[in-house]
Every structure is written in structure tokens, then in C-alpha cells.
XYZ file of C-alpha atoms in Angstrom:
279
model
C -5.869 10.768 9.418
C -8.719 11.214 11.844
C -11.745 8.932 12.223
C -10.082 5.779 13.171
C -8.340 4.396 9.800
C -4.578 3.994 9.517
C -2.543 3.667 5.979
C -2.767 0.433 4.512
C -0.538 -1.860 3.165
C -2.812 -3.783 0.576
C -5.006 -1.980 -1.912
C -8.751 -1.196 -1.390
C -11.555 1.328 -2.172
C -11.633 2.477 1.634
C -8.213 4.215 0.951
C -9.928 7.652 0.802
C -9.966 10.491 3.177
C -12.523 10.145 5.759
C -14.812 13.300 6.358
C -16.135 14.181 9.393
C -19.769 15.106 10.530
C -20.130 18.803 9.795
C -22.456 19.582 12.895
C -19.767 21.152 14.748
C -18.364 23.003 12.147
C -17.965 26.868 12.942
C -18.395 27.845 9.445
C -21.194 26.343 7.385
C -19.392 26.811 4.284
C -16.494 24.481 5.385
C -16.767 20.894 4.403
C -15.486 19.076 7.467
C -12.200 17.603 8.550
C -10.678 14.601 6.926
C -8.694 12.078 9.063
C -5.196 11.950 8.318
C -4.734 8.306 8.836
C -4.546 6.260 5.799
C -7.825 4.193 5.539
C -8.033 0.467 6.870
C -7.500 -1.706 3.617
C -10.308 -4.320 2.410
C -10.202 -7.156 0.469
C -8.291 -6.301 -2.851
C -8.822 -2.785 -4.646
C -6.946 0.164 -3.158
C -3.482 1.185 -3.011
C -0.720 1.764 -0.286
C 0.486 5.132 0.406
C 3.368 7.745 0.325
C 3.658 10.953 2.077
C 3.023 14.793 2.282
C 1.601 16.656 -0.717
C 4.110 18.968 -2.195
C 6.671 18.063 0.181
C 10.192 17.296 -0.199
C 12.153 14.204 0.939
C 13.058 14.632 4.634
C 16.957 14.264 5.495
C 17.154 10.754 7.319
C 19.851 12.002 9.888
C 17.618 14.640 10.973
C 14.676 12.226 11.649
C 16.251 9.281 13.132
C 13.396 9.636 15.815
C 10.451 9.609 13.281
C 8.835 5.947 12.864
C 6.334 4.143 10.322
C 3.420 3.206 12.496
C 1.696 -0.458 11.183
C -1.606 -1.285 12.745
C -3.224 -4.582 12.271
C -7.041 -4.459 11.802
C -9.401 -7.131 10.505
C -9.971 -5.565 7.136
C -6.125 -5.415 6.727
C -2.879 -3.368 7.732
C -3.434 0.452 8.299
C -0.283 2.702 8.935
C 0.579 6.302 10.596
C 3.597 8.044 11.751
C 4.995 8.575 15.002
C 7.825 10.251 17.008
C 10.212 8.575 19.463
C 10.167 10.612 22.710
C 11.794 8.291 25.112
C 14.140 5.128 24.386
C 10.863 2.979 24.467
C 8.225 5.371 24.061
C 6.449 6.736 20.774
C 3.789 9.532 20.469
C 1.094 9.356 17.786
C -2.483 9.933 17.035
C -5.113 8.263 19.329
C -7.373 7.825 16.100
C -4.791 5.370 14.829
C -5.215 3.053 17.709
C -9.001 3.557 18.236
C -10.783 2.357 14.890
C -14.692 2.918 15.112
C -14.411 1.876 19.094
C -11.899 -0.843 18.228
C -8.261 -1.301 18.865
C -6.053 -3.184 16.480
C -4.774 -6.630 17.242
C -1.110 -5.571 16.680
C 1.147 -2.756 16.542
C 4.575 -2.337 15.135
C 6.966 0.594 14.483
C 9.510 0.898 11.799
C 12.554 3.183 12.134
C 14.426 4.430 9.162
C 11.696 3.404 6.946
C 12.757 3.278 3.357
C 16.610 3.088 4.208
C 17.480 -0.728 3.254
C 20.588 -1.072 5.313
C 19.240 0.616 8.481
C 15.481 -0.196 8.704
C 14.286 -2.562 11.408
C 10.930 -2.860 13.025
C 10.045 -3.428 16.789
C 6.713 -4.567 18.034
C 4.358 -2.480 20.309
C 3.613 -3.858 24.037
C 1.120 -1.440 24.923
C -0.963 1.275 23.450
C -2.475 4.253 25.418
C -4.761 6.713 24.185
C -5.084 10.220 26.279
C -7.837 9.341 28.600
C -10.082 12.149 27.359
C -9.688 11.300 23.526
C -13.186 12.277 21.826
C -13.248 11.331 18.223
C -16.270 13.453 17.594
C -14.494 16.685 18.748
C -10.922 15.353 17.649
C -10.055 16.029 21.500
C -7.419 15.030 22.889
C -5.875 13.200 20.102
C -2.715 11.710 20.958
C -1.368 8.096 22.041
C 1.666 6.880 23.423
C 3.392 3.264 22.149
C 5.301 1.616 24.492
C 7.846 -0.757 22.649
C 8.632 -4.345 23.610
C 12.521 -3.003 23.991
C 14.328 -0.003 24.412
C 16.263 1.766 21.097
C 19.456 3.747 20.988
C 17.937 6.331 18.268
C 17.828 10.000 19.201
C 14.543 11.233 20.589
C 12.653 14.455 19.818
C 12.297 17.034 22.930
C 8.670 18.235 23.753
C 7.959 21.788 23.402
C 6.413 23.330 26.516
C 5.071 26.451 24.918
C 2.890 26.696 21.704
C 4.167 27.926 18.520
C 2.753 31.605 18.003
C 0.495 32.593 15.436
C 2.623 33.195 11.755
C 5.356 30.850 13.098
C 6.840 28.390 10.155
C 6.526 24.686 11.383
C 7.498 21.534 9.626
C 5.268 18.621 9.346
C 6.797 15.305 8.161
C 5.318 11.759 7.633
C 4.901 8.499 5.500
C 1.473 9.263 4.218
C 0.204 9.654 0.866
C 1.871 12.401 -1.613
C -1.088 13.234 -3.679
C -3.405 16.021 -3.216
C -5.652 15.424 -0.371
C -8.423 17.323 -2.052
C -8.694 14.552 -4.546
C -8.942 11.417 -2.677
C -10.025 9.183 -5.811
C -6.458 9.800 -6.813
C -4.142 6.505 -6.441
C -1.973 6.546 -3.154
C 1.357 4.531 -3.853
C 3.188 2.849 -1.060
C 5.483 4.945 1.101
C 9.386 4.581 0.339
C 10.667 7.572 2.614
C 9.894 10.260 4.996
C 8.641 13.546 3.413
C 8.530 17.065 5.102
C 6.865 20.481 4.505
C 6.396 23.782 5.909
C 3.100 25.220 7.262
C 2.152 28.535 8.956
C 0.412 28.696 12.016
C -2.555 30.944 11.971
C -5.654 31.468 14.524
C -7.432 28.467 15.599
C -10.818 30.289 14.290
C -9.532 29.645 10.861
C -10.061 25.870 11.187
C -13.640 25.597 11.520
C -13.463 22.171 13.347
C -11.316 23.271 16.483
C -13.357 23.096 19.674
C -11.192 23.732 21.926
C -7.166 24.463 22.995
C -5.938 20.933 22.694
C -5.598 21.599 18.883
C -3.936 24.320 16.704
C -4.343 25.582 13.245
C -2.075 25.507 10.299
C -2.064 26.592 6.668
C -0.599 26.668 3.276
C -1.862 27.416 0.109
C -0.078 24.458 -1.683
C 0.981 21.969 0.399
C -0.681 19.585 3.432
C -0.240 16.557 5.208
C -2.389 13.691 4.049
C -3.679 9.991 4.476
C -1.012 8.234 6.535
C 0.546 11.128 8.008
C -1.681 11.031 11.136
C 0.492 11.167 14.447
C 3.349 12.559 12.716
C 5.572 15.405 14.167
C 4.778 18.922 13.819
C 7.833 20.832 14.763
C 8.844 24.285 15.842
C 12.163 25.827 16.289
C 12.045 27.128 19.716
C 15.044 29.647 20.299
C 16.808 27.664 18.044
C 16.379 24.215 19.172
C 13.640 21.741 17.297
C 10.835 20.700 19.645
C 7.744 18.701 18.794
C 4.917 21.027 19.341
C 2.054 19.184 17.865
C 0.785 15.709 16.285
C -0.827 15.494 13.033
C -4.471 15.310 13.409
C -6.615 16.088 10.333
C -7.366 18.608 7.726
C -10.259 20.801 6.739
C -12.010 19.476 3.309
C -13.201 21.992 0.623
C -14.386 24.453 0.314
C -12.092 25.385 3.165
C -9.230 27.213 1.751
C -6.645 25.109 0.958
C -4.776 23.718 2.938
C -5.481 23.834 6.536
C -4.388 21.304 9.022
C -5.488 20.498 12.561
C -2.491 19.398 15.171
C -3.081 18.234 18.585
C -1.240 20.621 21.070
C 1.845 19.028 22.681
C 2.094 21.753 25.256
C -1.482 21.290 25.877
C -1.108 17.705 26.856
C 2.419 17.751 28.183
C 1.849 17.216 31.686
C -0.206 13.721 30.812
C 2.430 12.746 28.124
C 5.308 13.355 30.670
C 3.494 11.516 33.628
C 2.336 8.427 31.444
C 5.663 8.264 29.448
C 7.617 8.713 32.689
C 9.597 11.726 31.454
C 10.888 14.176 33.835
């Protein structure tokens, strides 16, 4: 996911989870974060991507606002996941649109991905990362994509308060379905959106969280994976489903399986509202 390389639609050996340097780890035993973007494809040896390890197919009616994000880089086409928060605005991860300091030459988003009759794609007119985005810290890893035209799809509401520790949240995405701890396994092309449930845990549980801009979730058997970067983390706040986070990265072994890092929507809410023109 993080570290700047989206999901690819052509095969390549670079379709591996990218590990971040361990210099900022709070626990020396934890090998650091893997980015949750599917790596940018190179010439001709990788494989495309599926979604969420040990998840289940999401109900398309519940996720009409979820999009697959395709990004054109010189090495090939990469992909992430995103959420429609306004008729012309999608939120995703900043590392999807900033690959080693570079920006993609073109970005498209696809609604109802995998549903033959309903699927359609719209170009992105402008991509704006959070101004203080810092890939080294995975800080403020959120970006907004402004579509070339508005759509009539439903939008997902934004949470104004963080999910408490112990809360169950839902993660969804178009990333790989294999075990993220086994990056050598093939990553088949995504067919539909996949979801899974994780539990929020104290931030100290994730050695790579360096500030309040992120929160940590855990499961012993399921996780986000490459290509899920930018995807929704949803929490039911008083019975209403809200976007509480954006998938950023995972901790690599020997961290306990599976620790996911997500950018906090409540923490970035003022910037998102002001930049997207939301009231």
C-alpha cells in the first residue's frame, strides 16, 4: 500500500509489498510497514491484484460509493481504492498519487468495478495530497481526487470522532487476496470489492505509528493487502456507517498478525472539508 506504488494491471516482479525502513520503529522486533498499494508494474513479469486477505465479497449496493483507482506511471498502470465523499470528489491515500516524488500522468476511477452492466470509468481532473504528507513517517497519508464530471452515486459520510479502542471496523478494497505476509504468492486481477472486519487497538500496538494522524487495527487472521491503499475503513457511529479511516499500510513480521495502519479521517477532517468544499 504505502511507499508510493499502486496496483498493477500488467504482470511484474515488482508486485511485492514494499517494506519501509525500520529507523522509526518503536519496537525493534517489528519489521516495518508494508505499503498497501499494489506495486507499479514493470515490463512483463508480475501479476495483477485481487482484494483483502481472508475477506468476503462486499454487497455492491452497500458500496456504490467505493471506487477502484487506476494510475498511469512510466513503469505501468498501478491501482488503489477510494471512496466518493462528494458528487465529484474521491478520497484515497496520498502515497497512491506520489510515487517516489513523482505524480502519475493520468488517473481514472471506476465505479461498480466487476459489475458488467453497471461498471463505468471517469477521469480525474486534479489530484491533491494533504499538504503535510510525509512518506517517511506515513504522515497525513490522504489525498483528494477531483473528477472530470460529477456522478449521481451515493456518497459515504465522514466520521467526526475516532472509533474507540475495541471497536469493530470494516475494511474494503480491490487489493490482493493472498496473505500479505507471503508477498511472493501470485496476485490475481481483482474482480469485485472485498470486505473484512478488524478491531481497533491502542496506537502503541503498531510500531510505525508516529502521531495522531493514524490509528491501528488488528486481526489474527485477516488483513488489507496490496491494492487496498486508500480504501475505506468504516465504523458504525450511532447506527450510521461513517468513513473513519483510509487504509495506509501494514506491519510486517515479526509483528503479530495482522496490524493495519489507517489515516484518521477525524484528524484530517477540517482539511478535507475545506479542500473538497464540504459543509
